[in-house]
Short mmCIF file of C-alpha atoms in Angstrom, two decimals:
data_model
loop_
_atom_site.label_atom_id
_atom_site.label_comp_id
_atom_site.label_asym_id
_atom_site.label_seq_id
_atom_site.Cartn_x
_atom_site.Cartn_y
_atom_site.Cartn_z
CA MET A 1 34.92 10.47 7.78
CA LYS A 2 31.16 10.46 7.31
CA THR A 3 28.94 9.64 10.27
CA SER A 4 26.29 6.92 10.22
CA GLY A 5 23.59 9.59 10.31
CA GLU A 6 25.01 11.29 7.21
CA VAL A 7 25.11 8.08 5.18
CA LEU A 8 21.57 7.19 6.33
CA LEU A 9 20.40 10.57 5.01
CA ALA A 10 22.27 9.96 1.73
CA TRP A 11 20.53 6.58 1.37
CA LEU A 12 17.09 8.08 1.96
CA GLU A 13 17.80 10.82 -0.60
CA HIS A 14 18.83 8.10 -3.07
CA LEU A 15 15.56 6.27 -2.45
CA ALA A 16 13.55 9.46 -2.83
CA HIS A 17 15.18 10.95 -5.94
CA GLU A 18 16.58 7.96 -7.84
CA ARG A 19 14.30 5.12 -6.80
CA ARG A 20 11.28 7.48 -6.43
CA LEU A 21 9.81 5.63 -3.48
CA SER A 22 6.62 6.96 -1.90
CA PRO A 23 6.79 9.33 1.12
CA ARG A 24 5.18 6.64 3.28
CA THR A 25 7.85 4.07 2.30
CA LEU A 26 10.61 6.61 2.89
CA GLU A 27 9.22 7.33 6.35
CA ALA A 28 9.20 3.61 7.16
CA TYR A 29 12.77 3.11 5.91
CA GLY A 30 13.98 6.14 7.85
CA HIS A 31 12.33 4.76 11.00
CA ILE A 32 14.00 1.37 10.49
CA GLY A 33 17.39 2.98 9.78
CA ARG A 34 17.30 5.17 12.88
CA HIS A 35 16.36 2.20 15.08
CA TYR A 36 19.19 0.15 13.58
CA LEU A 37 21.87 2.82 13.98
CA GLY A 38 20.66 3.61 17.50
CA PHE A 39 21.02 -0.06 18.42
CA LEU A 40 24.58 -0.21 17.06
CA GLU A 41 25.53 2.94 18.98
CA ARG A 42 24.14 1.52 22.23
CA HIS A 43 25.61 -1.91 21.60
CA ARG A 44 29.11 -0.66 20.75
CA GLY A 45 29.12 2.31 23.12
CA ASP A 46 30.20 4.92 20.57
CA PRO A 47 28.72 6.92 17.69
CA GLN A 48 29.22 4.98 14.47
CA SER A 49 31.13 6.15 11.40
CA LEU A 50 30.90 4.90 7.83
CA SER A 51 33.88 2.57 8.32
CA ASP A 52 32.32 1.19 11.52
CA LEU A 53 29.24 0.12 9.55
CA GLY A 54 31.44 -2.10 7.40
CA THR A 55 32.38 -4.17 10.45
CA VAL A 56 28.81 -5.08 11.43
CA THR A 57 28.56 -8.75 12.38
CA ALA A 58 25.79 -11.25 11.79
CA ALA A 59 25.40 -11.60 15.57
CA GLU A 60 24.80 -7.86 15.95
CA VAL A 61 22.10 -7.81 13.28
CA ARG A 62 20.42 -10.86 14.84
CA ALA A 63 20.55 -9.14 18.24
CA HIS A 64 18.91 -6.05 16.75
CA LEU A 65 16.12 -8.14 15.21
CA ALA A 66 15.63 -9.92 18.55
CA GLU A 67 15.29 -6.53 20.25
CA ARG A 68 12.67 -5.42 17.70
CA ARG A 69 10.78 -8.68 18.31
CA SER A 70 10.39 -7.90 22.03
CA GLY A 71 9.45 -4.89 24.15
CA ASP A 72 6.25 -2.86 24.33
CA HIS A 73 5.69 -2.84 20.55
CA PRO A 74 7.08 -6.14 19.22
CA LEU A 75 7.23 -6.65 15.47
CA ASN A 76 5.62 -9.66 13.85
CA ALA A 77 7.46 -11.94 11.45
CA ARG A 78 6.42 -9.99 8.36
CA SER A 79 7.55 -6.66 9.83
CA LEU A 80 10.84 -8.23 10.92
CA GLY A 81 11.37 -9.45 7.38
CA GLN A 82 10.73 -5.92 6.08
CA THR A 83 13.19 -4.57 8.67
CA LEU A 84 15.91 -6.97 7.55
CA ALA A 85 15.22 -6.16 3.88
CA ALA A 86 15.62 -2.44 4.63
CA ILE A 87 18.90 -3.04 6.51
CA ARG A 88 20.18 -5.11 3.58
CA GLY A 89 19.19 -2.32 1.19
CA PHE A 90 21.03 0.23 3.33
CA HIS A 91 24.23 -1.83 3.40
CA ASP A 92 23.95 -2.55 -0.32
CA PHE A 93 23.92 1.22 -0.87
CA LEU A 94 27.01 1.59 1.35
CA ASP A 95 28.76 -1.12 -0.64
CA ARG A 96 27.95 0.31 -4.08
CA ARG A 97 28.16 4.05 -3.37
CA CYS A 98 30.58 4.29 -0.44
CA ASP A 99 32.83 1.26 -1.05
CA THR A 100 31.95 -0.05 2.43
CA PRO A 101 30.70 -3.64 2.23
CA ALA A 102 29.38 -5.58 5.25
CA PRO A 103 30.01 -9.21 4.22
CA GLN A 104 28.65 -10.76 7.42
CA LEU A 105 25.15 -9.54 6.61
CA ALA A 106 24.84 -12.39 4.10
CA LEU A 107 24.85 -14.84 7.04
CA VAL A 108 21.61 -13.44 8.51
CA ARG A 109 18.38 -15.17 7.54
CA GLY A 110 15.01 -13.56 7.85
CA PRO A 111 12.09 -15.07 9.80
CA LYS A 112 9.84 -17.60 8.12
CA ILE A 113 6.68 -15.89 6.96
CA LYS A 114 3.51 -17.81 6.33
CA PRO A 115 2.15 -16.50 3.03
CA SER A 116 -1.17 -14.75 3.46
CA LEU A 117 -3.97 -14.73 0.92
CA PRO A 118 -5.90 -11.60 -0.09
CA ARG A 119 -9.21 -11.27 1.77
CA PRO A 120 -11.77 -9.88 -0.68
CA VAL A 121 -15.38 -9.01 0.04
CA THR A 122 -18.23 -10.53 -1.96
CA ALA A 123 -19.87 -8.69 -4.84
CA ASP A 124 -22.93 -7.98 -2.67
CA GLN A 125 -20.75 -6.66 0.16
CA ALA A 126 -18.83 -4.42 -2.26
CA ARG A 127 -22.13 -3.11 -3.62
CA GLY A 128 -23.32 -2.41 -0.08
CA LEU A 129 -20.15 -0.46 0.76
CA MET A 130 -20.52 1.67 -2.36
CA GLN A 131 -24.22 2.42 -1.78
CA GLU A 132 -24.20 2.94 1.99
CA PRO A 133 -22.64 6.47 2.10
CA GLU A 134 -25.74 7.96 0.43
CA ALA A 135 -28.04 6.10 2.82
CA ASP A 136 -26.89 8.29 5.73
CA PRO A 137 -29.51 11.05 6.23
CA ASP A 138 -27.04 13.15 8.27
CA ALA A 139 -24.32 13.26 5.59
CA GLU A 140 -23.86 16.27 3.32
CA PRO A 141 -25.03 15.12 -0.14
CA TRP A 142 -21.77 16.11 -1.87
CA GLU A 143 -19.65 14.31 0.75
CA ALA A 144 -21.77 11.16 0.49
CA ALA A 145 -21.45 11.30 -3.31
CA ARG A 146 -17.68 11.78 -2.96
CA ASP A 147 -17.30 8.75 -0.68
CA ARG A 148 -19.37 6.64 -3.04
CA ALA A 149 -17.25 7.79 -6.00
CA VAL A 150 -13.98 6.93 -4.24
CA LEU A 151 -15.15 3.46 -3.22
CA THR A 152 -16.55 2.83 -6.70
CA LEU A 153 -13.14 3.70 -8.15
CA LEU A 154 -11.36 1.29 -5.80
CA TYR A 155 -13.67 -1.58 -6.69
CA GLY A 156 -14.47 -0.73 -10.30
CA CYS A 157 -10.87 -0.02 -11.36
CA GLY A 158 -8.81 -1.92 -8.77
CA LEU A 159 -6.99 1.22 -7.63
CA ARG A 160 -4.96 1.65 -4.48
CA ILE A 161 -6.18 4.45 -2.17
CA SER A 162 -3.11 6.54 -2.99
CA GLU A 163 -3.77 6.15 -6.73
CA ALA A 164 -7.41 7.21 -6.46
CA LEU A 165 -6.55 10.23 -4.29
CA SER A 166 -3.71 11.31 -6.59
CA LEU A 167 -6.20 12.09 -9.40
CA ILE A 168 -6.67 15.76 -10.15
CA ARG A 169 -9.68 17.79 -11.36
CA ALA A 170 -8.30 17.89 -14.90
CA ASP A 171 -8.61 14.08 -15.07
CA ALA A 172 -12.43 14.28 -14.96
CA PRO A 173 -14.89 13.81 -16.55
CA PHE A 174 -13.27 10.44 -17.20
CA PRO A 175 -12.70 9.20 -20.74
CA GLU A 176 -12.88 5.46 -21.51
CA THR A 177 -9.44 4.90 -19.97
CA ILE A 178 -7.23 6.80 -17.54
CA ARG A 179 -3.49 6.72 -16.98
CA ILE A 180 -2.52 5.73 -13.43
CA VAL A 181 0.95 6.19 -11.91
CA GLY A 182 1.40 3.44 -9.34
CA LYS A 183 4.18 2.08 -7.15
CA GLY A 184 7.69 2.78 -8.34
CA SER A 185 6.30 5.42 -10.73
CA LYS A 186 5.06 2.62 -13.02
CA THR A 187 2.32 3.79 -15.39
CA ARG A 188 -0.63 1.69 -16.49
CA ILE A 189 -3.82 2.25 -18.46
CA VAL A 190 -7.05 1.44 -16.60
CA PRO A 191 -10.47 1.14 -18.31
CA ILE A 192 -13.30 3.15 -16.77
CA LEU A 193 -16.63 1.40 -16.33
CA PRO A 194 -19.83 3.43 -16.91
CA ALA A 195 -20.79 2.96 -13.23
CA VAL A 196 -17.46 4.53 -12.16
CA ARG A 197 -17.89 7.46 -14.54
CA GLU A 198 -21.46 8.04 -13.36
CA ALA A 199 -20.43 8.01 -9.67
CA VAL A 200 -17.63 10.53 -10.25
CA ASP A 201 -19.88 12.74 -12.42
CA ALA A 202 -22.55 12.74 -9.68
CA TYR A 203 -19.95 13.86 -7.13
CA LEU A 204 -18.64 16.61 -9.41
CA ALA A 205 -22.15 17.94 -9.94
CA LEU A 206 -22.59 18.40 -6.18
CA GLN A 207 -19.16 19.38 -4.82
CA PRO A 208 -19.02 23.10 -3.92
CA PHE A 209 -15.45 24.02 -4.92
CA PRO A 210 -14.28 25.87 -8.06
CA PRO A 211 -12.93 23.47 -10.71
CA GLU A 212 -9.23 24.35 -10.69
CA PRO A 213 -7.51 21.88 -13.06
CA ARG A 214 -4.50 21.13 -10.80
CA ASP A 215 -6.50 20.69 -7.59
CA ALA A 216 -7.21 17.26 -6.15
CA LEU A 217 -10.23 15.57 -7.67
CA PHE A 218 -11.49 14.39 -4.29
CA ARG A 219 -11.75 17.20 -1.76
CA ALA A 220 -12.09 17.20 2.01
CA LYS A 221 -14.72 19.18 3.91
CA ARG A 222 -12.66 22.38 3.91
CA GLY A 223 -11.46 22.03 0.34
CA GLY A 224 -8.07 20.40 0.80
CA PRO A 225 -7.14 17.04 -0.70
CA LEU A 226 -9.01 14.08 0.77
CA SER A 227 -6.75 11.98 3.02
CA PRO A 228 -6.31 8.18 2.96
CA ARG A 229 -7.23 8.17 6.64
CA HIS A 230 -10.68 9.58 5.81
CA VAL A 231 -11.31 6.75 3.34
CA GLN A 232 -10.17 4.15 5.87
CA ALA A 233 -12.34 5.66 8.63
CA THR A 234 -15.33 5.85 6.28
CA VAL A 235 -15.08 2.17 5.39
CA GLN A 236 -14.67 1.30 9.06
CA THR A 237 -17.95 3.10 9.81
CA LEU A 238 -19.74 1.57 6.82
CA ARG A 239 -18.72 -1.99 7.63
CA GLY A 240 -20.05 -1.49 11.16
CA ARG A 241 -23.42 -0.45 9.75
CA LEU A 242 -23.47 -3.36 7.31
CA GLY A 243 -22.20 -5.97 9.76
CA LEU A 244 -19.09 -6.77 7.70
CA PRO A 245 -15.86 -8.22 9.16
CA ALA A 246 -12.77 -6.16 9.96
CA SER A 247 -11.16 -7.52 6.79
CA ALA A 248 -13.56 -5.32 4.77
CA THR A 249 -11.08 -2.49 4.17
CA PRO A 250 -10.56 -0.09 1.25
CA HIS A 251 -7.75 -2.31 -0.01
CA ALA A 252 -10.09 -5.32 0.14
CA LEU A 253 -12.07 -3.65 -2.66
CA ARG A 254 -8.95 -3.84 -4.84
CA HIS A 255 -8.58 -7.52 -3.92
CA SER A 256 -12.24 -8.04 -4.77
CA PHE A 257 -11.77 -6.38 -8.17
CA ALA A 258 -9.09 -8.95 -9.04
CA THR A 259 -10.83 -11.96 -7.50
CA HIS A 260 -14.17 -11.26 -9.17
CA LEU A 261 -12.49 -10.70 -12.55
CA LEU A 262 -10.68 -14.02 -12.19
CA GLY A 263 -13.89 -15.77 -11.22
CA ALA A 264 -15.58 -14.35 -14.31
CA GLY A 265 -12.90 -15.79 -16.60
CA ALA A 266 -10.30 -13.01 -16.94
CA ASP A 267 -6.74 -14.26 -17.48
CA LEU A 268 -3.97 -13.63 -14.96
CA ARG A 269 -1.80 -11.57 -17.30
CA SER A 270 -4.62 -9.08 -17.94
CA ILE A 271 -5.33 -8.81 -14.19
CA GLN A 272 -1.62 -8.24 -13.57
CA GLU A 273 -1.63 -5.32 -16.02
CA LEU A 274 -4.83 -3.84 -14.56
CA LEU A 275 -3.46 -3.99 -11.00
CA GLY A 276 0.01 -2.75 -11.94
CA HIS A 277 1.82 -5.71 -10.37
CA ALA A 278 5.49 -5.91 -11.33
CA SER A 279 5.51 -9.70 -10.99
CA LEU A 280 2.95 -12.26 -12.11
CA SER A 281 3.66 -14.24 -8.91
CA THR A 282 1.98 -11.45 -6.93
CA THR A 283 -1.15 -11.75 -9.06
CA GLN A 284 -1.16 -15.56 -8.79
CA LYS A 285 -2.28 -15.27 -5.15
CA TYR A 286 -5.76 -14.61 -6.47
CA THR A 287 -5.96 -18.08 -8.01
CA ALA A 288 -5.72 -19.54 -4.50
CA VAL A 289 -8.48 -17.23 -3.29
CA ASP A 290 -10.75 -18.26 -6.15
CA ALA A 291 -10.00 -21.96 -5.57
CA ALA A 292 -10.89 -21.52 -1.90
CA ARG A 293 -14.19 -19.90 -2.89
CA LEU A 294 -15.03 -22.80 -5.19
CA LEU A 295 -14.21 -25.37 -2.52
CA GLY A 296 -16.34 -23.46 -0.03
CA ALA A 297 -19.29 -23.42 -2.43
CA TYR A 298 -18.82 -27.14 -3.10
CA ALA A 299 -18.73 -27.96 0.62
CA ALA A 300 -21.83 -25.87 1.28
CA ALA A 301 -23.89 -27.24 -1.59
CA HIS A 302 -22.93 -30.88 -2.14
CA PRO A 303 -25.15 -33.27 -0.17
CA ARG A 304 -22.25 -35.61 0.60
CA ALA A 305 -19.71 -32.91 1.52
#
């Protein structure tokens, strides 16, 4: 009889090789799965087997979620919802691949989550973030040009950090469009604006490393691939210099790309394709952001508001 640890490993391998989830998502699901199985072992007093997992009750799952909601590092409602979704996915795998259903799981409801709207920066703030790296007199010129190029890609093409950093040297100089592999290995074609091409070309002219085609396009100080953490830390520093709010993150530049396109008259379906959203409902959030901007402008400008 397989142990719970063995079937958890089989599920993660399924997610990695068949579903092709990102390493970061796999790490999160593995963390959730280990917490869940550890709770069941403590709660029931014995190591769990595959057949034991089929007897999980709704009360046990609710108790596990309650435990994750308390303690030194309590989860918020959104994270609890993600935890429950991962547990459901795990048991769905056990049902389909191991003939071990857990029918009581259907009785568990997730927490109510208040939908959040994207928080974009303004066009002027985005411009400031892109220009500020080269205003630092202490920065190495090639590193400042690199940071500007990355941020220009995020805003000018609506890329995720992982998508921008997955580009390789053979991808540049950029043609008019580039092929991006996004979440779930979905491929989309993204147009390249002249300003994006110019920023990347300026970085390539200064960076000191040999142009090996399969190497990362954006390189760290010692030549390795640039990390997402560097981009996040850079934006954190830049927003401090510019007096921007904490919501001014690298991902906010992607939100701004969509919001500013919508405000300029682009249709939702085109924005969906440019962002690589699987569902149009995800893209529709930007209509609420744009409506809020219009109402804010109206309230600020109308003499009777």
